[in-house]
Amino acid sequence: MPPLPPRSHLYVPADQPRFLRGATRSDADALILDLEDAVAPGHKDEARAAAVAFALARRTGGPELWVRINTGPRGLDDARALLATGRIDGLWIPKAAAGADLDALTAAVSTAAASTAAPGAAPSVAPDAVPAVALGLLVESAAGLLTLGATAPHPAVRRVQLGEVDLRADLRMPPDPGDHLLDWARGLTVTHAVAHRLDSAVAPVCVHTADHAAFRASSLHLRALGFQGRACIHPDQVTIANEVFGTDPAELADAHALLDLFEHHQRRGSGAFRDGHGAMVDAATVRRARDLTGRTTA
């Protein structure tokens, strides 16, 4: 069974030592050291140095370690500095869209992979090879959404995340008290993640960190839309995200029972049948159960 994607992705401002220390005690499945929006312009160099030091001191067995770099030339320098540590799992690209900036970053990742190859290995990475360090597309603009078909297929790209605060501003949208006006963009993001076989689609952050009930409700809604984990900006949100996007033991047991029943009917020559509630069951309706359990055909 393939490993499950992270349930929680905790953003941590890289220029704040107190938050970095707290991140090591977090229950988040993945950490995102932030060099971009959470860092004041005058602290960018300090944040990069702190992120490099954090990566070099990283212990095995902890959460995944990703870094959200800056845009433009500074972001490329960020990427090179973090890639040189050999201790990060991925880079989140802000304002991701097709173009020269993304091309430069993917080239940097490929170059880093080639430079760390074993002695005697080929000096370059094949175009369809998957580098050890992954890229995540942080989609925060109309251009980013419309070019996902071009950016998501790159072999280095493994995750996509919707940055709704910036996206709303780019689309000139007002605040959304009901938190549903961007469902169309959310569905498009999930669709591209699945179509291009990415690891996961990461749900957007919620800026209302004190409203735990609202975070839980929106997380449940986002999971129903197909997201497999959520970005968090406060440790309190991590616990909720882990619960909502985790595997419910009862749901897992029901999925196994459904597959047992389906395989029983198949052995008897029936490809479709009605379950105990009168619902039709066939190969299409058990697909989610297979995804949840990791079971293939009997």
mmCIF file of C-alpha atoms in Angstrom:
data_model
loop_
_atom_site.group_PDB
_atom_site.id
_atom_site.type_symbol
_atom_site.label_atom_id
_atom_site.label_comp_id
_atom_site.label_asym_id
_atom_site.label_seq_id
_atom_site.Cartn_x
_atom_site.Cartn_y
_atom_site.Cartn_z
ATOM 1 C CA MET A 1 0.000 0.000 0.000
ATOM 2 C CA PRO A 2 1.506 3.402 -0.954
ATOM 3 C CA PRO A 3 2.205 5.835 1.887
ATOM 4 C CA LEU A 4 -0.613 8.212 2.701
ATOM 5 C CA PRO A 5 -0.038 11.892 1.905
ATOM 6 C CA PRO A 6 0.523 14.295 4.804
ATOM 7 C CA ARG A 7 -2.648 15.263 6.600
ATOM 8 C CA SER A 8 -1.263 18.563 7.896
ATOM 9 C CA HIS A 9 1.279 21.017 6.464
ATOM 10 C CA LEU A 10 2.326 23.609 9.066
ATOM 11 C CA TYR A 11 3.717 26.948 7.888
ATOM 12 C CA VAL A 12 6.535 28.288 10.072
ATOM 13 C CA PRO A 13 8.102 31.770 9.584
ATOM 14 C CA ALA A 14 11.774 30.956 9.118
ATOM 15 C CA ASP A 15 12.998 34.180 10.718
ATOM 16 C CA GLN A 16 11.283 33.460 14.066
ATOM 17 C CA PRO A 17 13.489 31.241 16.302
ATOM 18 C CA ARG A 18 10.672 30.652 18.786
ATOM 19 C CA PHE A 19 8.373 29.267 16.087
ATOM 20 C CA LEU A 20 11.173 27.157 14.625
ATOM 21 C CA ARG A 21 11.812 25.591 18.026
ATOM 22 C CA GLY A 22 8.105 24.912 18.444
ATOM 23 C CA ALA A 23 7.909 23.305 15.005
ATOM 24 C CA THR A 24 10.159 20.480 16.144
ATOM 25 C CA ARG A 25 7.523 19.558 18.744
ATOM 26 C CA SER A 26 4.585 19.809 16.362
ATOM 27 C CA ASP A 27 2.439 16.846 15.342
ATOM 28 C CA ALA A 28 2.313 18.120 11.758
ATOM 29 C CA ASP A 29 3.052 15.556 9.073
ATOM 30 C CA ALA A 30 4.943 18.188 7.075
ATOM 31 C CA LEU A 31 6.594 21.498 7.928
ATOM 32 C CA ILE A 32 6.798 24.408 5.499
ATOM 33 C CA LEU A 33 9.518 26.871 6.453
ATOM 34 C CA ASP A 34 8.284 30.168 5.050
ATOM 35 C CA LEU A 35 10.742 32.561 3.406
ATOM 36 C CA GLU A 36 8.091 34.535 1.548
ATOM 37 C CA ASP A 37 4.946 36.304 2.775
ATOM 38 C CA ALA A 38 5.492 35.663 6.502
ATOM 39 C CA VAL A 39 8.936 37.314 6.420
ATOM 40 C CA ALA A 40 9.497 41.073 6.326
ATOM 41 C CA PRO A 41 11.598 42.315 3.365
ATOM 42 C CA GLY A 42 14.468 43.291 5.645
ATOM 43 C CA HIS A 43 14.671 39.805 7.181
ATOM 44 C CA LYS A 44 14.836 37.735 3.997
ATOM 45 C CA ASP A 45 18.551 36.906 4.234
ATOM 46 C CA GLU A 46 18.203 36.057 7.920
ATOM 47 C CA ALA A 47 15.263 33.760 7.164
ATOM 48 C CA ARG A 48 17.167 31.913 4.448
ATOM 49 C CA ALA A 49 20.157 31.346 6.734
ATOM 50 C CA ALA A 50 17.852 30.083 9.493
ATOM 51 C CA ALA A 51 16.116 27.699 7.099
ATOM 52 C CA VAL A 52 19.457 26.310 5.937
ATOM 53 C CA ALA A 53 20.569 25.813 9.553
ATOM 54 C CA PHE A 54 17.250 24.148 10.425
ATOM 55 C CA ALA A 55 17.608 21.761 7.492
ATOM 56 C CA LEU A 56 21.188 20.854 8.375
ATOM 57 C CA ALA A 57 20.179 20.117 11.972
ATOM 58 C CA ARG A 58 17.183 18.044 10.928
ATOM 59 C CA ARG A 59 16.808 14.656 12.582
ATOM 60 C CA THR A 60 15.602 11.522 10.852
ATOM 61 C CA GLY A 61 12.134 10.210 11.483
ATOM 62 C CA GLY A 62 10.434 13.575 11.860
ATOM 63 C CA PRO A 63 7.924 15.363 9.645
ATOM 64 C CA GLU A 64 8.613 16.089 6.008
ATOM 65 C CA LEU A 65 10.549 19.322 5.522
ATOM 66 C CA TRP A 66 9.521 21.729 2.781
ATOM 67 C CA VAL A 67 10.413 25.384 2.215
ATOM 68 C CA ARG A 68 8.303 28.086 0.597
ATOM 69 C CA ILE A 69 10.803 30.168 -1.324
ATOM 70 C CA ASN A 70 10.447 33.695 -2.678
ATOM 71 C CA THR A 71 9.575 34.696 -6.216
ATOM 72 C CA GLY A 72 12.020 35.804 -8.918
ATOM 73 C CA PRO A 73 15.828 35.808 -8.612
ATOM 74 C CA ARG A 74 15.714 35.740 -4.806
ATOM 75 C CA GLY A 75 13.620 32.589 -4.942
ATOM 76 C CA LEU A 76 16.153 30.926 -7.209
ATOM 77 C CA ASP A 77 18.905 31.797 -4.718
ATOM 78 C CA ASP A 78 16.721 30.419 -1.919
ATOM 79 C CA ALA A 79 16.278 27.191 -3.839
ATOM 80 C CA ARG A 80 19.975 26.742 -4.513
ATOM 81 C CA ALA A 81 20.888 27.358 -0.867
ATOM 82 C CA LEU A 82 18.323 24.842 0.420
ATOM 83 C CA LEU A 83 19.066 22.256 -2.244
ATOM 84 C CA ALA A 84 22.744 22.411 -1.305
ATOM 85 C CA THR A 85 21.922 21.119 2.191
ATOM 86 C CA GLY A 86 20.678 17.823 0.786
ATOM 87 C CA ARG A 87 18.267 17.711 3.742
ATOM 88 C CA ILE A 88 14.926 18.972 2.443
ATOM 89 C CA ASP A 89 12.042 17.070 0.893
ATOM 90 C CA GLY A 90 10.601 19.800 -1.274
ATOM 91 C CA LEU A 91 10.216 23.420 -2.300
ATOM 92 C CA TRP A 92 6.903 25.238 -2.497
ATOM 93 C CA ILE A 93 6.843 27.717 -5.378
ATOM 94 C CA PRO A 94 4.699 30.801 -4.660
ATOM 95 C CA LYS A 95 2.614 32.400 -7.414
ATOM 96 C CA ALA A 96 3.365 29.315 -9.505
ATOM 97 C CA ALA A 97 2.524 29.628 -13.195
ATOM 98 C CA ALA A 98 4.032 28.563 -16.471
ATOM 99 C CA GLY A 99 6.966 30.743 -17.467
ATOM 100 C CA ALA A 100 10.662 31.464 -17.135
ATOM 101 C CA ASP A 101 10.712 31.516 -13.308
ATOM 102 C CA LEU A 102 9.299 27.999 -13.035
ATOM 103 C CA ASP A 103 11.613 26.778 -15.791
ATOM 104 C CA ALA A 104 14.632 28.117 -13.886
ATOM 105 C CA LEU A 105 13.550 26.428 -10.655
ATOM 106 C CA THR A 106 12.914 23.047 -12.253
ATOM 107 C CA ALA A 107 16.327 23.297 -13.904
ATOM 108 C CA ALA A 108 17.930 24.048 -10.513
ATOM 109 C CA VAL A 109 16.298 20.973 -8.983
ATOM 110 C CA SER A 110 17.487 18.791 -11.852
ATOM 111 C CA THR A 111 21.006 20.208 -11.575
ATOM 112 C CA ALA A 112 21.062 19.544 -7.836
ATOM 113 C CA ALA A 113 19.918 15.975 -8.407
ATOM 114 C CA ALA A 114 22.672 15.447 -10.970
ATOM 115 C CA SER A 115 25.369 16.916 -8.722
ATOM 116 C CA THR A 116 24.466 14.537 -5.884
ATOM 117 C CA ALA A 117 24.363 11.427 -8.076
ATOM 118 C CA ALA A 118 26.524 8.489 -7.053
ATOM 119 C CA PRO A 119 30.065 8.319 -8.495
ATOM 120 C CA GLY A 120 29.998 6.871 -11.974
ATOM 121 C CA ALA A 121 26.360 7.813 -12.526
ATOM 122 C CA ALA A 122 25.272 9.770 -15.561
ATOM 123 C CA PRO A 123 26.103 13.484 -15.194
ATOM 124 C CA SER A 124 22.623 14.656 -16.064
ATOM 125 C CA VAL A 125 19.056 13.793 -15.117
ATOM 126 C CA ALA A 126 16.769 12.375 -17.774
ATOM 127 C CA PRO A 127 13.830 14.652 -18.693
ATOM 128 C CA ASP A 128 11.307 12.211 -17.247
ATOM 129 C CA ALA A 129 13.272 11.362 -14.099
ATOM 130 C CA VAL A 130 11.812 12.200 -10.695
ATOM 131 C CA PRO A 131 14.294 14.264 -8.623
ATOM 132 C CA ALA A 132 14.703 13.427 -4.945
ATOM 133 C CA VAL A 133 13.639 16.961 -3.993
ATOM 134 C CA ALA A 134 10.077 17.642 -5.039
ATOM 135 C CA LEU A 135 8.379 20.823 -6.138
ATOM 136 C CA GLY A 136 4.989 22.022 -4.958
ATOM 137 C CA LEU A 137 2.917 24.472 -6.975
ATOM 138 C CA LEU A 138 1.293 27.155 -4.834
ATOM 139 C CA VAL A 139 -1.490 28.374 -7.117
ATOM 140 C CA GLU A 140 -2.365 31.941 -6.195
ATOM 141 C CA SER A 141 -3.461 33.621 -9.424
ATOM 142 C CA ALA A 142 -5.730 33.254 -12.422
ATOM 143 C CA ALA A 143 -2.648 32.554 -14.548
ATOM 144 C CA GLY A 144 -1.579 29.844 -12.132
ATOM 145 C CA LEU A 145 -4.956 28.120 -12.383
ATOM 146 C CA LEU A 146 -5.133 28.366 -16.170
ATOM 147 C CA THR A 147 -1.613 26.993 -16.682
ATOM 148 C CA LEU A 148 -1.894 24.000 -14.342
ATOM 149 C CA GLY A 149 -2.223 21.787 -17.401
ATOM 150 C CA ALA A 150 1.294 22.854 -18.392
ATOM 151 C CA THR A 151 2.965 23.028 -14.974
ATOM 152 C CA ALA A 152 1.543 20.005 -13.121
ATOM 153 C CA PRO A 153 2.935 17.341 -15.517
ATOM 154 C CA HIS A 154 6.582 18.247 -14.820
ATOM 155 C CA PRO A 155 8.315 15.219 -13.235
ATOM 156 C CA ALA A 156 9.650 17.300 -10.327
ATOM 157 C CA VAL A 157 6.166 18.521 -9.353
ATOM 158 C CA ARG A 158 4.493 16.301 -6.770
ATOM 159 C CA ARG A 159 1.984 18.514 -4.980
ATOM 160 C CA VAL A 160 -0.322 21.412 -5.650
ATOM 161 C CA GLN A 161 -1.782 23.814 -3.098
ATOM 162 C CA LEU A 162 -4.369 26.529 -3.514
ATOM 163 C CA GLY A 163 -3.385 29.931 -2.091
ATOM 164 C CA GLU A 164 -6.797 31.486 -1.758
ATOM 165 C CA VAL A 165 -5.908 34.782 -0.090
ATOM 166 C CA ASP A 166 -3.831 35.879 -3.081
ATOM 167 C CA LEU A 167 -6.200 34.240 -5.545
ATOM 168 C CA ARG A 168 -9.166 36.190 -4.210
ATOM 169 C CA ALA A 169 -7.219 39.417 -4.575
ATOM 170 C CA ASP A 170 -6.173 38.547 -8.122
ATOM 171 C CA LEU A 171 -9.771 37.716 -9.075
ATOM 172 C CA ARG A 172 -11.064 40.891 -7.343
ATOM 173 C CA MET A 173 -13.362 38.819 -5.166
ATOM 174 C CA PRO A 174 -14.947 40.127 -1.960
ATOM 175 C CA PRO A 175 -14.700 38.208 1.327
ATOM 176 C CA ASP A 176 -16.715 34.982 1.346
ATOM 177 C CA PRO A 177 -18.504 34.427 4.667
ATOM 178 C CA GLY A 178 -19.870 31.090 3.434
ATOM 179 C CA ASP A 179 -16.469 29.839 2.235
ATOM 180 C CA HIS A 180 -17.890 28.287 -0.951
ATOM 181 C CA LEU A 181 -17.344 30.878 -3.699
ATOM 182 C CA LEU A 182 -14.002 29.337 -4.704
ATOM 183 C CA ASP A 183 -15.244 25.755 -4.854
ATOM 184 C CA TRP A 184 -14.921 25.884 -8.643
ATOM 185 C CA ALA A 185 -11.180 26.650 -8.315
ATOM 186 C CA ARG A 186 -10.802 24.018 -5.615
ATOM 187 C CA GLY A 187 -12.357 21.391 -7.856
ATOM 188 C CA LEU A 188 -10.067 22.384 -10.722
ATOM 189 C CA THR A 189 -7.010 22.084 -8.474
ATOM 190 C CA VAL A 190 -7.990 18.626 -7.242
ATOM 191 C CA THR A 191 -8.769 17.528 -10.794
ATOM 192 C CA HIS A 192 -5.305 18.482 -12.022
ATOM 193 C CA ALA A 193 -3.657 16.772 -9.051
ATOM 194 C CA VAL A 194 -5.450 13.523 -9.835
ATOM 195 C CA ALA A 195 -5.135 13.755 -13.618
ATOM 196 C CA HIS A 196 -1.384 14.323 -13.429
ATOM 197 C CA ARG A 197 -0.915 11.710 -10.674
ATOM 198 C CA LEU A 198 0.528 14.104 -8.118
ATOM 199 C CA ASP A 199 0.989 12.986 -4.515
ATOM 200 C CA SER A 200 -1.842 15.134 -3.222
ATOM 201 C CA ALA A 201 -3.833 18.325 -3.450
ATOM 202 C CA VAL A 202 -3.292 20.426 -0.317
ATOM 203 C CA ALA A 203 -6.243 22.461 0.923
ATOM 204 C CA PRO A 204 -5.781 26.197 1.559
ATOM 205 C CA VAL A 205 -5.065 27.879 4.871
ATOM 206 C CA CYS A 206 -7.689 29.406 7.131
ATOM 207 C CA VAL A 207 -6.634 32.776 8.555
ATOM 208 C CA HIS A 208 -9.135 32.635 11.434
ATOM 209 C CA THR A 209 -6.863 30.693 13.759
ATOM 210 C CA ALA A 210 -9.017 31.096 16.893
ATOM 211 C CA ASP A 211 -12.210 29.674 15.340
ATOM 212 C CA HIS A 212 -11.598 25.951 15.653
ATOM 213 C CA ALA A 213 -15.185 25.006 14.823
ATOM 214 C CA ALA A 214 -15.042 26.909 11.536
ATOM 215 C CA PHE A 215 -11.691 25.315 10.691
ATOM 216 C CA ARG A 216 -13.104 21.845 11.313
ATOM 217 C CA ALA A 217 -16.238 22.544 9.254
ATOM 218 C CA SER A 218 -14.295 23.946 6.322
ATOM 219 C CA SER A 219 -11.791 21.077 6.516
ATOM 220 C CA LEU A 220 -14.612 18.543 6.264
ATOM 221 C CA HIS A 221 -15.977 20.417 3.257
ATOM 222 C CA LEU A 222 -12.546 20.518 1.600
ATOM 223 C CA ARG A 223 -12.008 16.812 2.198
ATOM 224 C CA ALA A 224 -15.361 16.139 0.522
ATOM 225 C CA LEU A 225 -14.077 18.111 -2.484
ATOM 226 C CA GLY A 226 -11.114 15.734 -2.799
ATOM 227 C CA PHE A 227 -8.297 17.433 -0.888
ATOM 228 C CA GLN A 228 -6.105 14.987 1.036
ATOM 229 C CA GLY A 229 -4.475 17.314 3.563
ATOM 230 C CA ARG A 230 -4.530 20.931 4.657
ATOM 231 C CA ALA A 231 -2.114 23.782 5.126
ATOM 232 C CA CYS A 232 -2.097 25.205 8.671
ATOM 233 C CA ILE A 233 -0.771 28.469 10.070
ATOM 234 C CA HIS A 234 -1.182 27.649 13.767
ATOM 235 C CA PRO A 235 -0.309 24.492 15.749
ATOM 236 C CA ASP A 236 -3.883 24.274 17.074
ATOM 237 C CA GLN A 237 -5.085 23.696 13.519
ATOM 238 C CA VAL A 238 -2.737 20.733 13.086
ATOM 239 C CA THR A 239 -4.664 18.488 15.480
ATOM 240 C CA ILE A 240 -7.922 19.161 13.650
ATOM 241 C CA ALA A 241 -6.378 18.639 10.208
ATOM 242 C CA ASN A 242 -4.824 15.354 11.309
ATOM 243 C CA GLU A 243 -8.201 14.138 12.512
ATOM 244 C CA VAL A 244 -10.263 15.301 9.529
ATOM 245 C CA PHE A 245 -7.840 14.140 6.837
ATOM 246 C CA GLY A 246 -6.799 10.988 8.648
ATOM 247 C CA THR A 247 -8.286 7.538 8.172
ATOM 248 C CA ASP A 248 -11.299 6.805 10.356
ATOM 249 C CA PRO A 249 -11.012 3.205 11.694
ATOM 250 C CA ALA A 250 -14.757 2.688 11.268
ATOM 251 C CA GLU A 251 -14.654 3.960 7.680
ATOM 252 C CA LEU A 252 -11.692 1.684 6.959
ATOM 253 C CA ALA A 253 -13.516 -1.323 8.414
ATOM 254 C CA ASP A 254 -16.598 -0.523 6.303
ATOM 255 C CA ALA A 255 -14.422 -0.287 3.195
ATOM 256 C CA HIS A 256 -12.892 -3.707 3.849
ATOM 257 C CA ALA A 257 -16.339 -5.189 4.453
ATOM 258 C CA LEU A 258 -17.636 -3.714 1.198
ATOM 259 C CA LEU A 259 -14.702 -5.145 -0.746
ATOM 260 C CA ASP A 260 -15.163 -8.551 0.905
ATOM 261 C CA LEU A 261 -18.811 -8.544 -0.179
ATOM 262 C CA PHE A 262 -17.968 -7.324 -3.682
ATOM 263 C CA GLU A 263 -15.325 -10.004 -4.174
ATOM 264 C CA HIS A 264 -17.737 -12.647 -2.850
ATOM 265 C CA HIS A 265 -20.315 -11.678 -5.511
ATOM 266 C CA GLN A 266 -17.641 -11.597 -8.203
ATOM 267 C CA ARG A 267 -16.593 -15.135 -7.369
ATOM 268 C CA ARG A 268 -20.224 -16.137 -7.867
ATOM 269 C CA GLY A 269 -20.199 -14.506 -11.300
ATOM 270 C CA SER A 270 -22.046 -11.285 -10.404
ATOM 271 C CA GLY A 271 -20.434 -7.972 -11.349
ATOM 272 C CA ALA A 272 -23.117 -5.849 -9.682
ATOM 273 C CA PHE A 273 -25.464 -6.293 -6.726
ATOM 274 C CA ARG A 274 -27.444 -4.357 -4.146
ATOM 275 C CA ASP A 275 -25.996 -3.840 -0.697
ATOM 276 C CA GLY A 276 -27.936 -4.052 2.584
ATOM 277 C CA HIS A 277 -29.224 -0.511 2.080
ATOM 278 C CA GLY A 278 -30.505 -1.140 -1.432
ATOM 279 C CA ALA A 279 -27.723 0.764 -3.186
ATOM 280 C CA MET A 280 -26.168 -0.634 -6.359
ATOM 281 C CA VAL A 281 -22.572 -1.819 -5.977
ATOM 282 C CA ASP A 282 -20.243 -2.446 -8.922
ATOM 283 C CA ALA A 283 -16.576 -1.956 -9.835
ATOM 284 C CA ALA A 284 -16.977 1.819 -10.034
ATOM 285 C CA THR A 285 -18.614 2.201 -6.619
ATOM 286 C CA VAL A 286 -15.895 0.236 -4.788
ATOM 287 C CA ARG A 287 -13.063 2.322 -6.229
ATOM 288 C CA ARG A 288 -12.928 4.609 -3.182
ATOM 289 C CA ALA A 289 -12.842 1.559 -0.919
ATOM 290 C CA ARG A 290 -9.834 0.276 -2.864
ATOM 291 C CA ASP A 291 -8.104 3.661 -2.584
ATOM 292 C CA LEU A 292 -8.794 3.785 1.152
ATOM 293 C CA THR A 293 -7.627 0.256 1.927
ATOM 294 C CA GLY A 294 -4.908 -0.142 -0.681
ATOM 295 C CA ARG A 295 -6.500 -3.415 -1.783
ATOM 296 C CA THR A 296 -6.483 -4.303 -5.463
ATOM 297 C CA THR A 297 -8.516 -7.013 -7.098
ATOM 298 C CA ALA A 298 -8.653 -10.308 -5.243
#
